PDB file of C-alpha atoms in Angstrom:
ATOM      1  CA  TYR M  13     147.345-158.133  28.425  1.00 95.00           C
ATOM      2  CA  ILE M  14     143.669-158.241  28.842  1.00 96.00           C
ATOM      3  CA  GLU M  15     140.219-155.583  28.185  1.00 97.00           C
ATOM      4  CA  ILE M  16     136.961-157.471  29.674  1.00 96.00           C
ATOM      5  CA  ARG M  17     134.710-155.358  28.488  1.00 93.00           C
ATOM      6  CA  GLN M  18     130.333-155.982  29.423  1.00 91.00           C
ATOM      7  CA  SER M  19     130.596-157.997  25.758  1.00 91.00           C
ATOM      8  CA  SER M  20     133.497-158.718  24.853  1.00 94.00           C
ATOM      9  CA  LEU M  21     137.103-160.121  26.086  1.00 96.00           C
ATOM     10  CA  LYS M  22     140.348-159.676  24.408  1.00 96.00           C
ATOM     11  CA  ALA M  23     143.635-160.650  25.312  1.00 96.00           C
ATOM     12  CA  LEU M  24     146.888-160.026  23.770  1.00 95.00           C
ATOM     13  CA  LYS M  25     150.497-161.684  24.360  1.00 94.00           C
ATOM     14  CA  SER M  26     153.685-160.832  22.389  1.00 89.00           C
ATOM     15  CA  GLU M  27     151.401-159.770  19.083  1.00 90.00           C
ATOM     16  CA  GLU M  28     148.819-162.849  18.863  1.00 94.00           C
ATOM     17  CA  GLY M  29     145.759-161.811  20.052  1.00 95.00           C
ATOM     18  CA  LEU M  30     142.306-163.085  21.006  1.00 95.00           C
ATOM     19  CA  GLU M  31     139.030-162.044  21.209  1.00 96.00           C
ATOM     20  CA  LEU M  32     135.747-164.113  23.050  1.00 96.00           C
ATOM     21  CA  PRO M  33     132.214-162.901  23.412  1.00 95.00           C
ATOM     22  CA  LEU M  34     130.774-162.784  26.833  1.00 96.00           C
ATOM     23  CA  GLU M  35     127.609-164.014  27.956  1.00 96.00           C
ATOM     24  CA  ARG M  36     126.575-162.475  31.300  1.00 95.00           C
ATOM     25  CA  THR M  37     123.645-163.180  33.642  1.00 95.00           C
ATOM     26  CA  PRO M  38     121.131-160.597  34.564  1.00 93.00           C
ATOM     27  CA  SER M  39     122.898-159.098  37.801  1.00 90.00           C
ATOM     28  CA  GLY M  40     126.047-158.827  35.548  1.00 90.00           C
ATOM     29  CA  GLY M  41     127.936-161.592  36.461  1.00 92.00           C
ATOM     30  CA  LEU M  42     129.515-163.966  33.675  1.00 95.00           C
ATOM     31  CA  THR M  43     127.479-166.979  32.846  1.00 96.00           C
ATOM     32  CA  LYS M  44     128.811-170.406  34.247  1.00 96.00           C
ATOM     33  CA  ALA M  45     129.265-171.456  30.606  1.00 97.00           C
ATOM     34  CA  CYS M  46     130.752-168.548  29.535  1.00 97.00           C
ATOM     35  CA  ARG M  47     132.874-169.142  32.881  1.00 96.00           C
ATOM     36  CA  GLN M  48     134.223-172.431  31.632  1.00 96.00           C
ATOM     37  CA  LYS M  49     134.415-171.787  27.886  1.00 96.00           C
ATOM     38  CA  LEU M  50     136.976-168.967  29.058  1.00 96.00           C
ATOM     39  CA  THR M  51     138.933-170.623  30.624  1.00 96.00           C
ATOM     40  CA  VAL M  52     139.208-173.472  28.574  1.00 95.00           C
ATOM     41  CA  SER M  53     140.408-170.297  25.665  1.00 96.00           C
ATOM     42  CA  LEU M  54     142.141-168.680  27.323  1.00 95.00           C
ATOM     43  CA  GLN M  55     144.356-171.847  28.615  1.00 93.00           C
ATOM     44  CA  GLY M  56     144.581-172.790  25.283  1.00 93.00           C
ATOM     45  CA  PHE M  57     145.870-168.774  24.114  1.00 94.00           C
ATOM     46  CA  LEU M  58     148.374-168.477  26.882  1.00 90.00           C
ATOM     47  CA  LYS M  59     149.927-171.726  26.546  1.00 85.00           C
ATOM     48  CA  LYS M  60     151.876-172.306  30.243  1.00 76.00           C
ATOM     49  CA  GLU M  61     152.775-175.262  31.254  1.00 75.00           C
ATOM     50  CA  ILE M  62     152.664-177.119  34.715  1.00 74.00           C
ATOM     51  CA  TRP M  63     156.151-176.492  35.105  1.00 70.00           C
ATOM     52  CA  GLN M  64     156.394-172.667  34.137  1.00 78.00           C
ATOM     53  CA  PRO M  65     155.980-169.607  36.923  1.00 83.00           C
ATOM     54  CA  ARG M  66     153.275-167.634  37.207  1.00 86.00           C
ATOM     55  CA  PHE M  67     152.975-164.708  35.225  1.00 87.00           C
ATOM     56  CA  ARG M  68     151.313-161.484  35.518  1.00 90.00           C
ATOM     57  CA  ALA M  69     148.373-160.586  32.934  1.00 92.00           C
ATOM     58  CA  TYR M  70     147.473-156.576  33.027  1.00 94.00           C
ATOM     59  CA  CYS M  71     143.924-156.715  32.995  1.00 95.00           C
ATOM     60  CA  ALA M  72     141.576-153.444  32.164  1.00 95.00           C
ATOM     61  CA  ILE M  73     138.223-153.886  33.296  1.00 95.00           C
ATOM     62  CA  GLY M  74     134.785-151.361  31.776  1.00 94.00           C
ATOM     63  CA  ALA M  75     133.915-148.374  33.572  1.00 93.00           C
ATOM     64  CA  ARG M  76     130.392-149.713  34.183  1.00 92.00           C
ATOM     65  CA  GLY M  77     130.509-149.867  38.831  1.00 91.00           C
ATOM     66  CA  VAL M  78     133.853-148.287  39.210  1.00 93.00           C
ATOM     67  CA  SER M  79     133.313-145.049  41.556  1.00 90.00           C
ATOM     68  CA  LEU M  80     136.537-142.519  41.160  1.00 90.00           C
ATOM     69  CA  ARG M  81     136.624-140.364  43.872  1.00 89.00           C
ATOM     70  CA  ARG M  82     139.102-137.189  44.626  1.00 89.00           C
ATOM     71  CA  LEU M  83     140.489-137.022  49.026  1.00 88.00           C
ATOM     72  CA  THR M  84     142.377-134.835  51.202  1.00 88.00           C
ATOM     73  CA  LEU M  85     144.671-137.219  54.025  1.00 86.00           C
ATOM     74  CA  PRO M  86     146.325-135.158  56.472  1.00 84.00           C
ATOM     75  CA  ALA M  87     150.438-136.638  56.033  1.00 76.00           C
ATOM     76  CA  THR M  88     150.491-139.241  58.783  1.00 79.00           C
ATOM     77  CA  THR M  89     152.222-142.010  59.415  1.00 81.00           C
ATOM     78  CA  LYS M  90     151.622-145.474  57.795  1.00 77.00           C
ATOM     79  CA  GLU M  91     149.719-147.125  60.185  1.00 80.00           C
ATOM     80  CA  ASP M  92     147.403-144.047  60.471  1.00 86.00           C
ATOM     81  CA  PHE M  93     147.390-142.980  57.336  1.00 85.00           C
ATOM     82  CA  LYS M  94     145.461-146.979  56.438  1.00 83.00           C
ATOM     83  CA  ARG M  95     143.122-145.997  58.755  1.00 87.00           C
ATOM     84  CA  LEU M  96     142.239-142.378  57.997  1.00 89.00           C
ATOM     85  CA  LEU M  97     141.914-143.895  54.607  1.00 88.00           C
ATOM     86  CA  ALA M  98     139.798-146.773  54.804  1.00 87.00           C
ATOM     87  CA  LEU M  99     137.255-144.056  57.029  1.00 89.00           C
ATOM     88  CA  GLN M 100     137.490-141.973  54.294  1.00 90.00           C
ATOM     89  CA  ILE M 101     136.633-144.552  51.729  1.00 89.00           C
ATOM     90  CA  GLU M 102     134.076-146.070  54.000  1.00 89.00           C
ATOM     91  CA  SER M 103     132.373-143.097  54.413  1.00 89.00           C
ATOM     92  CA  GLU M 104     132.845-141.583  50.591  1.00 89.00           C
ATOM     93  CA  PHE M 105     131.240-144.806  48.961  1.00 88.00           C
ATOM     94  CA  PRO M 106     128.275-146.705  49.001  1.00 85.00           C
ATOM     95  CA  LEU M 107     129.644-150.090  50.064  1.00 86.00           C
ATOM     96  CA  PRO M 108     132.136-149.891  53.311  1.00 87.00           C
ATOM     97  CA  PRO M 109     135.824-150.967  52.240  1.00 86.00           C
ATOM     98  CA  ASP M 110     136.066-155.007  52.604  1.00 88.00           C
ATOM     99  CA  ALA M 111     133.454-155.279  50.426  1.00 92.00           C
ATOM    100  CA  LEU M 112     135.750-152.736  47.384  1.00 92.00           C
ATOM    101  CA  ALA M 113     138.221-153.516  45.022  1.00 91.00           C
ATOM    102  CA  TRP M 114     140.176-150.641  45.362  1.00 89.00           C
ATOM    103  CA  GLY M 115     143.027-149.134  45.580  1.00 88.00           C
ATOM    104  CA  CYS M 116     144.706-145.075  45.411  1.00 85.00           C
ATOM    105  CA  CYS M 117     147.751-142.994  44.257  1.00 83.00           C
ATOM    106  CA  GLN M 118     148.578-139.742  44.865  1.00 83.00           C
ATOM    107  CA  ILE M 119     148.441-136.881  42.833  1.00 80.00           C
ATOM    108  CA  GLY M 120     148.870-132.495  42.965  1.00 63.00           C
ATOM    109  CA  SER M 121     152.497-131.643  43.795  1.00 47.00           C
ATOM    110  CA  ALA M 122     152.923-133.058  47.171  1.00 43.00           C
ATOM    111  CA  ASP M 123     156.202-134.076  48.152  1.00 43.00           C
ATOM    112  CA  ILE M 124     155.732-136.631  50.778  1.00 42.00           C
ATOM    113  CA  PRO M 125     154.907-139.924  49.370  1.00 46.00           C
ATOM    114  CA  VAL M 126     151.403-142.113  50.114  1.00 48.00           C
ATOM    115  CA  GLY M 127     151.627-143.019  53.356  1.00 48.00           C
ATOM    116  CA  GLN M 128     154.492-140.697  55.003  1.00 49.00           C
ATOM    117  CA  SER M 129     154.848-138.987  57.802  1.00 44.00           C
ATOM    118  CA  SER M 130     155.562-135.566  57.639  1.00 45.00           C
ATOM    119  CA  THR M 131     156.883-132.995  60.230  1.00 43.00           C
ATOM    120  CA  GLY M 132     155.474-129.803  58.571  1.00 46.00           C
ATOM    121  CA  SER M 133     152.016-128.882  60.423  1.00 49.00           C
ATOM    122  CA  GLY M 134     148.949-128.377  57.488  1.00 57.00           C
ATOM    123  CA  VAL M 135     151.187-130.341  55.159  1.00 71.00           C
ATOM    124  CA  ARG M 136     148.079-132.657  53.622  1.00 79.00           C
ATOM    125  CA  GLN M 137     147.782-135.365  50.212  1.00 83.00           C
ATOM    126  CA  GLU M 138     145.456-135.665  47.754  1.00 87.00           C
ATOM    127  CA  LEU M 139     144.926-138.872  46.548  1.00 88.00           C
ATOM    128  CA  LEU M 140     142.724-140.745  43.998  1.00 88.00           C
ATOM    129  CA  VAL M 141     140.751-143.869  44.939  1.00 90.00           C
ATOM    130  CA  VAL M 142     139.377-146.072  42.559  1.00 91.00           C
ATOM    131  CA  ALA M 143     136.945-149.046  43.442  1.00 91.00           C
ATOM    132  CA  VAL M 144     134.438-151.612  42.276  1.00 92.00           C
ATOM    133  CA  LYS M 145     132.670-154.149  44.173  1.00 92.00           C
ATOM    134  CA  LYS M 146     135.026-156.581  44.529  1.00 93.00           C
ATOM    135  CA  GLU M 147     132.760-160.063  43.481  1.00 92.00           C
ATOM    136  CA  VAL M 148     133.683-158.141  40.150  1.00 91.00           C
ATOM    137  CA  ILE M 149     137.312-158.485  40.284  1.00 93.00           C
ATOM    138  CA  GLU M 150     137.149-162.163  42.535  1.00 95.00           C
ATOM    139  CA  GLU M 151     135.361-163.797  39.125  1.00 95.00           C
ATOM    140  CA  TYR M 152     138.011-162.726  37.168  1.00 96.00           C
ATOM    141  CA  SER M 153     140.575-163.492  39.679  1.00 95.00           C
ATOM    142  CA  GLU M 154     139.357-167.068  39.591  1.00 95.00           C
ATOM    143  CA  ILE M 155     138.950-168.109  36.075  1.00 95.00           C
ATOM    144  CA  LEU M 156     142.914-166.024  35.366  1.00 95.00           C
ATOM    145  CA  SER M 157     144.624-167.852  38.149  1.00 93.00           C
ATOM    146  CA  GLU M 158     142.847-171.404  37.194  1.00 93.00           C
ATOM    147  CA  CYS M 159     144.670-170.257  33.607  1.00 92.00           C
ATOM    148  CA  GLY M 160     147.910-170.044  35.801  1.00 90.00           C
ATOM    149  CA  VAL M 161     148.503-166.204  35.545  1.00 92.00           C
ATOM    150  CA  VAL M 162     148.511-163.763  38.410  1.00 92.00           C
ATOM    151  CA  PRO M 163     145.688-161.772  37.828  1.00 93.00           C
ATOM    152  CA  VAL M 164     146.437-156.992  37.872  1.00 92.00           C
ATOM    153  CA  PHE M 165     143.447-154.547  37.468  1.00 93.00           C
ATOM    154  CA  THR M 166     143.709-151.820  36.396  1.00 92.00           C
ATOM    155  CA  VAL M 167     140.246-149.271  34.291  1.00 94.00           C
ATOM    156  CA  ALA M 168     140.371-149.366  30.849  1.00 95.00           C
ATOM    157  CA  ALA M 169     139.394-145.714  31.043  1.00 94.00           C
ATOM    158  CA  LEU M 170     142.448-144.889  32.525  1.00 93.00           C
ATOM    159  CA  ALA M 171     145.202-147.110  30.136  1.00 93.00           C
ATOM    160  CA  ARG M 172     143.469-145.765  26.880  1.00 94.00           C
ATOM    161  CA  ARG M 173     145.545-142.515  27.913  1.00 91.00           C
ATOM    162  CA  LEU M 174     148.672-144.330  28.243  1.00 89.00           C
ATOM    163  CA  VAL M 175     148.488-145.325  24.504  1.00 90.00           C
ATOM    164  CA  TRP M 176     151.376-142.384  24.307  1.00 87.00           C
ATOM    165  CA  GLN M 177     154.710-142.775  26.042  1.00 81.00           C
ATOM    166  CA  HIS M 178     153.896-139.473  26.393  1.00 86.00           C
ATOM    167  CA  PRO M 179     150.196-138.957  27.143  1.00 85.00           C
ATOM    168  CA  PRO M 180     148.630-135.343  26.640  1.00 88.00           C
ATOM    169  CA  GLN M 181     147.872-133.488  30.244  1.00 89.00           C
ATOM    170  CA  THR M 182     144.491-132.192  29.144  1.00 92.00           C
ATOM    171  CA  CYS M 183     142.111-133.851  26.863  1.00 93.00           C
ATOM    172  CA  ALA M 184     138.644-135.893  27.208  1.00 95.00           C
ATOM    173  CA  LEU M 185     139.124-139.787  25.534  1.00 96.00           C
ATOM    174  CA  LEU M 186     135.502-141.417  23.938  1.00 97.00           C
ATOM    175  CA  ASP M 187     135.155-145.426  23.997  1.00 97.00           C
ATOM    176  CA  VAL M 188     132.382-146.790  22.173  1.00 95.00           C
ATOM    177  CA  GLY M 189     131.194-150.352  22.263  1.00 92.00           C
ATOM    178  CA  ARG M 190     128.598-152.141  21.509  1.00 90.00           C
ATOM    179  CA  ASN M 191     125.677-150.939  23.177  1.00 92.00           C
ATOM    180  CA  TYR M 192     127.405-148.413  25.614  1.00 93.00           C
ATOM    181  CA  ALA M 193     130.437-145.563  25.667  1.00 96.00           C
ATOM    182  CA  GLU M 194     132.825-144.945  28.314  1.00 96.00           C
ATOM    183  CA  LEU M 195     133.838-140.926  28.718  1.00 96.00           C
ATOM    184  CA  ILE M 196     136.718-140.004  30.895  1.00 95.00           C
ATOM    185  CA  SER M 197     138.318-136.387  30.995  1.00 94.00           C
ATOM    186  CA  PHE M 198     141.425-135.455  32.397  1.00 92.00           C
ATOM    187  CA  GLU M 199     142.967-132.211  33.462  1.00 90.00           C
ATOM    188  CA  ASN M 200     146.973-132.068  33.932  1.00 88.00           C
ATOM    189  CA  GLY M 201     147.104-135.183  33.774  1.00 87.00           C
ATOM    190  CA  VAL M 202     144.968-136.266  36.324  1.00 88.00           C
ATOM    191  CA  PRO M 203     140.549-137.776  36.310  1.00 90.00           C
ATOM    192  CA  LEU M 204     138.236-135.835  36.992  1.00 89.00           C
ATOM    193  CA  ALA M 205     135.363-137.721  35.589  1.00 90.00           C
ATOM    194  CA  MET M 206     134.336-140.926  34.207  1.00 93.00           C
ATOM    195  CA  ARG M 207     131.372-141.637  32.663  1.00 93.00           C
ATOM    196  CA  VAL M 208     128.809-144.353  30.890  1.00 95.00           C
ATOM    197  CA  LEU M 209     127.119-143.723  27.955  1.00 95.00           C
ATOM    198  CA  SER M 210     124.294-144.626  27.019  1.00 94.00           C
ATOM    199  CA  TRP M 211     125.289-145.170  23.606  1.00 96.00           C
ATOM    200  CA  GLY M 212     127.664-147.622  21.419  1.00 94.00           C
ATOM    201  CA  GLY M 213     128.228-149.216  17.961  1.00 94.00           C
ATOM    202  CA  GLU M 214     124.475-150.259  17.793  1.00 95.00           C
ATOM    203  CA  SER M 215     122.627-146.889  18.574  1.00 96.00           C
ATOM    204  CA  ILE M 216     124.144-146.031  14.792  1.00 95.00           C
ATOM    205  CA  THR M 217     122.529-149.552  13.402  1.00 95.00           C
ATOM    206  CA  ARG M 218     119.461-148.701  15.112  1.00 95.00           C
ATOM    207  CA  ALA M 219     119.285-145.560  13.219  1.00 95.00           C
ATOM    208  CA  ILE M 220     119.908-147.031  10.012  1.00 94.00           C
ATOM    209  CA  ALA M 221     117.477-149.644  11.140  1.00 95.00           C
ATOM    210  CA  ASP M 222     114.409-147.220  11.502  1.00 95.00           C
ATOM    211  CA  LYS M 223     115.101-144.763   8.395  1.00 93.00           C
ATOM    212  CA  LEU M 224     115.074-147.518   6.036  1.00 93.00           C
ATOM    213  CA  GLU M 225     112.409-149.817   7.614  1.00 93.00           C
ATOM    214  CA  ILE M 226     114.611-152.070   7.272  1.00 94.00           C
ATOM    215  CA  SER M 227     116.118-155.531   9.257  1.00 95.00           C
ATOM    216  CA  ARG M 228     118.552-155.204  12.503  1.00 95.00           C
ATOM    217  CA  ASP M 229     120.934-157.244  10.246  1.00 95.00           C
ATOM    218  CA  GLY M 230     120.767-155.464   7.372  1.00 94.00           C
ATOM    219  CA  ALA M 231     121.496-152.101   9.470  1.00 93.00           C
ATOM    220  CA  GLU M 232     124.792-154.324  10.347  1.00 92.00           C
ATOM    221  CA  LYS M 233     125.876-155.292   7.268  1.00 91.00           C
ATOM    222  CA  LEU M 234     125.240-151.680   5.158  1.00 89.00           C
ATOM    223  CA  LYS M 235     126.779-150.063   8.798  1.00 87.00           C
ATOM    224  CA  ILE M 236     130.225-152.766   7.782  1.00 84.00           C
ATOM    225  CA  ASN M 237     129.371-151.930   4.830  1.00 82.00           C
ATOM    226  CA  LEU M 238     130.176-148.171   5.045  1.00 75.00           C
ATOM    227  CA  ALA M 239     133.415-148.802   7.148  1.00 69.00           C
ATOM    228  CA  GLN M 240     135.402-150.636   4.442  1.00 66.00           C
ATOM    229  CA  ASP M 241     133.818-148.786   2.168  1.00 67.00           C
ATOM    230  CA  PRO M 242     133.358-145.098   2.817  1.00 59.00           C
ATOM    231  CA  SER M 243     132.197-144.307  -1.136  1.00 61.00           C
ATOM    232  CA  GLY M 244     128.951-145.967   0.193  1.00 58.00           C
ATOM    233  CA  ASP M 245     125.736-146.729  -1.998  1.00 60.00           C
ATOM    234  CA  ALA M 246     124.235-144.119  -4.291  1.00 64.00           C
ATOM    235  CA  GLU M 247     120.816-144.903  -3.939  1.00 74.00           C
ATOM    236  CA  LEU M 248     120.885-145.644  -0.327  1.00 78.00           C
ATOM    237  CA  GLY M 249     123.591-143.645   0.542  1.00 80.00           C
ATOM    238  CA  PRO M 250     122.071-140.126   1.680  1.00 85.00           C
ATOM    239  CA  LYS M 251     119.909-141.924   3.816  1.00 88.00           C
ATOM    240  CA  ILE M 252     122.329-143.786   5.893  1.00 88.00           C
ATOM    241  CA  GLN M 253     124.020-140.347   6.257  1.00 88.00           C
ATOM    242  CA  ALA M 254     120.672-138.802   7.532  1.00 92.00           C
ATOM    243  CA  ALA M 255     120.395-141.749   9.957  1.00 93.00           C
ATOM    244  CA  ILE M 256     123.669-141.817  11.288  1.00 92.00           C
ATOM    245  CA  ASP M 257     123.118-137.694  11.575  1.00 93.00           C
ATOM    246  CA  ALA M 258     120.690-138.463  13.722  1.00 95.00           C
ATOM    247  CA  ALA M 259     122.728-140.543  16.126  1.00 95.00           C
ATOM    248  CA  LEU M 260     125.678-138.553  16.335  1.00 96.00           C
ATOM    249  CA  ASP M 261     123.181-135.736  17.647  1.00 96.00           C
ATOM    250  CA  SER M 262     122.457-138.138  19.916  1.00 95.00           C
ATOM    251  CA  LEU M 263     126.024-138.927  21.500  1.00 95.00           C
ATOM    252  CA  ALA M 264     127.163-135.021  21.289  1.00 95.00           C
ATOM    253  CA  GLY M 265     123.877-134.650  23.492  1.00 93.00           C
ATOM    254  CA  ALA M 266     125.581-136.996  26.068  1.00 92.00           C
ATOM    255  CA  ILE M 267     128.672-135.982  26.246  1.00 93.00           C
ATOM    256  CA  ASN M 268     128.223-131.825  26.112  1.00 86.00           C
ATOM    257  CA  GLY M 269     126.515-132.260  29.544  1.00 75.00           C
ATOM    258  CA  HIS M 270     129.867-133.590  30.629  1.00 80.00           C
ATOM    259  CA  TRP M 271     132.712-132.152  28.595  1.00 80.00           C
ATOM    260  CA  THR M 272     133.340-128.769  27.800  1.00 76.00           C
ATOM    261  CA  GLY M 273     136.788-128.602  26.916  1.00 82.00           C
ATOM    262  CA  GLN M 274     138.555-128.728  23.389  1.00 86.00           C
ATOM    263  CA  LYS M 275     140.145-131.896  22.498  1.00 92.00           C
ATOM    264  CA  ILE M 276     138.582-135.663  22.330  1.00 95.00           C
ATOM    265  CA  TYR M 277     140.059-138.870  21.152  1.00 96.00           C
ATOM    266  CA  LEU M 278     138.320-141.489  20.022  1.00 96.00           C
ATOM    267  CA  SER M 279     138.167-145.125  20.028  1.00 95.00           C
ATOM    268  CA  GLY M 280     136.421-148.280  19.243  1.00 92.00           C
ATOM    269  CA  ARG M 281     135.014-150.126  15.765  1.00 88.00           C
ATOM    270  CA  SER M 282     132.144-147.781  15.620  1.00 89.00           C
ATOM    271  CA  VAL M 283     134.223-144.122  15.431  1.00 91.00           C
ATOM    272  CA  GLN M 284     136.335-146.053  12.260  1.00 87.00           C
ATOM    273  CA  LEU M 285     133.168-144.759  10.084  1.00 87.00           C
ATOM    274  CA  LYS M 286     133.305-141.891   7.134  1.00 83.00           C
ATOM    275  CA  ASP M 287     134.253-138.630   8.833  1.00 89.00           C
ATOM    276  CA  PHE M 288     132.583-140.103  12.273  1.00 93.00           C
ATOM    277  CA  ALA M 289     135.570-137.443  14.381  1.00 94.00           C
ATOM    278  CA  PRO M 290     134.788-134.038  11.962  1.00 94.00           C
ATOM    279  CA  ARG M 291     130.812-134.958  12.124  1.00 94.00           C
ATOM    280  CA  LEU M 292     130.832-135.006  15.783  1.00 95.00           C
ATOM    281  CA  ALA M 293     133.416-132.539  16.254  1.00 94.00           C
ATOM    282  CA  ARG M 294     130.442-130.257  14.459  1.00 93.00           C
ATOM    283  CA  ARG M 295     128.133-130.996  16.976  1.00 93.00           C
ATOM    284  CA  LEU M 296     130.223-130.842  19.842  1.00 91.00           C
ATOM    285  CA  GLY M 297     130.559-126.757  19.666  1.00 82.00           C
ATOM    286  CA  THR M 298     132.820-124.328  18.415  1.00 75.00           C
ATOM    287  CA  GLY M 299     136.750-125.632  19.230  1.00 84.00           C
ATOM    288  CA  THR M 300     136.257-129.064  19.966  1.00 90.00           C
ATOM    289  CA  GLN M 301     138.255-131.118  18.075  1.00 93.00           C
ATOM    290  CA  CYS M 302     138.157-134.777  17.881  1.00 95.00           C
ATOM    291  CA  GLU M 303     140.832-136.747  16.138  1.00 94.00           C
ATOM    292  CA  LEU M 304     140.912-140.917  15.657  1.00 94.00           C
ATOM    293  CA  LEU M 305     143.821-142.837  18.327  1.00 90.00           C
ATOM    294  CA  ASP M 306     146.797-143.942  16.017  1.00 83.00           C
ATOM    295  CA  PHE M 307     147.359-147.778  16.048  1.00 84.00           C
ATOM    296  CA  ALA M 308     147.343-150.173  14.245  1.00 82.00           C
ATOM    297  CA  PRO M 309     143.854-152.532  13.877  1.00 81.00           C
ATOM    298  CA  GLY M 310     143.915-156.129  14.684  1.00 87.00           C
ATOM    299  CA  ALA M 311     142.830-159.531  17.135  1.00 90.00           C
ATOM    300  CA  GLY M 312     143.370-158.258  20.950  1.00 90.00           C
ATOM    301  CA  ARG M 313     144.504-154.716  20.019  1.00 93.00           C
ATOM    302  CA  SER M 314     142.376-152.126  21.481  1.00 94.00           C
ATOM    303  CA  ALA M 315     143.438-148.691  23.146  1.00 94.00           C
ATOM    304  CA  ALA M 316     142.972-149.709  26.503  1.00 95.00           C
ATOM    305  CA  VAL M 317     145.126-153.158  25.608  1.00 95.00           C
ATOM    306  CA  LEU M 318     147.960-151.111  24.619  1.00 94.00           C
ATOM    307  CA  GLY M 319     148.044-148.623  26.708  1.00 92.00           C
ATOM    308  CA  LEU M 320     148.348-151.438  29.438  1.00 92.00           C
ATOM    309  CA  ARG M 321     151.642-152.763  27.170  1.00 92.00           C
ATOM    310  CA  THR M 322     153.283-148.847  26.221  1.00 89.00           C
ATOM    311  CA  THR M 323     153.688-148.181  30.627  1.00 85.00           C
ATOM    312  CA  THR M 324     154.393-151.493  31.401  1.00 84.00           C
ATOM    313  CA  ALA M 325     157.170-151.673  28.637  1.00 77.00           C
ATOM    314  CA  ASN M 326     158.266-148.022  30.564  1.00 64.00           C
ATOM    315  CA  GLY M 327     158.694-150.216  33.969  1.00 65.00           C
ATOM    316  CA  LYS M 328     155.825-149.049  35.155  1.00 63.00           C
ATOM    317  CA  GLU M 329     152.104-150.491  36.986  1.00 60.00           C
ATOM    318  CA  SER M 330     148.982-148.524  36.664  1.00 54.00           C
ATOM    319  CA  ALA M 331     147.166-151.336  38.798  1.00 44.00           C
ATOM    320  CA  LEU M 332     144.673-148.102  40.634  1.00 49.00           C
ATOM    321  CA  VAL M 333     142.340-151.418  41.342  1.00 53.00           C
ATOM    322  CA  THR M 334     143.786-154.157  43.276  1.00 49.00           C
TER     323      THR M 334
END
């Protein structure tokens, strides 16, 4: 199980975890040196012998560059369904279907399997379509294929909800990374919207650095110490808390423009700071509840990785991007 973020990769095989930094070019792809290091490290981690058959690697990618659409098509034959869906994707997305890696699944209460015909008139199918530039998936696929595995892709924001065996039907999930956060909302189990917010753990670090007029590295140490020892420094504590409050004000402002529901689940290292959840909840408005996703930490373990493991352990796959 693998999660590929903007600046890191996390992998889990059985209970053994791996975390690797990623270096990207200005255009967003991985640098040549990073690809080489990544391939060697993954080969060593997977320990796959040449004579062994290829096995699947379930991969969750970040939301950056990913588009999510809900489309409605008439129920029809499989052949016509593919043609109609391709035309609809071409009209809804900025790139043609052959330039995209995409997948779809049926949503709503329709009883007709995707792509099958119906004798009833006016019957329509509602679909969730997720797409990303094909070159993004191809780059990851090439690396993983060199490691002897067959990758299956989905979106990390969708996978995080699958941490639970019985996921909540209506909620939002906020994952805070180093430089950005991913927010996705669900209603009755169906994704409504997915956003990438320009706010991450570095936002807190910069706020502390500015407040105390210290270096970025010094501020990062103070933030880490605060996570490990919530009692904090008696002298600097109030100033650090004030800096964090200012950073949370900025985060709340970004979320309020995209979510008006009652429950937000939080994941990511930065949300482990003392009282992060209740302090954010107070800023989001009356009745909003923020709750940390509860899972045991460790190398390679993230909400997305564990969500993939939970759903595949139940005999299901959620590969919306293929």
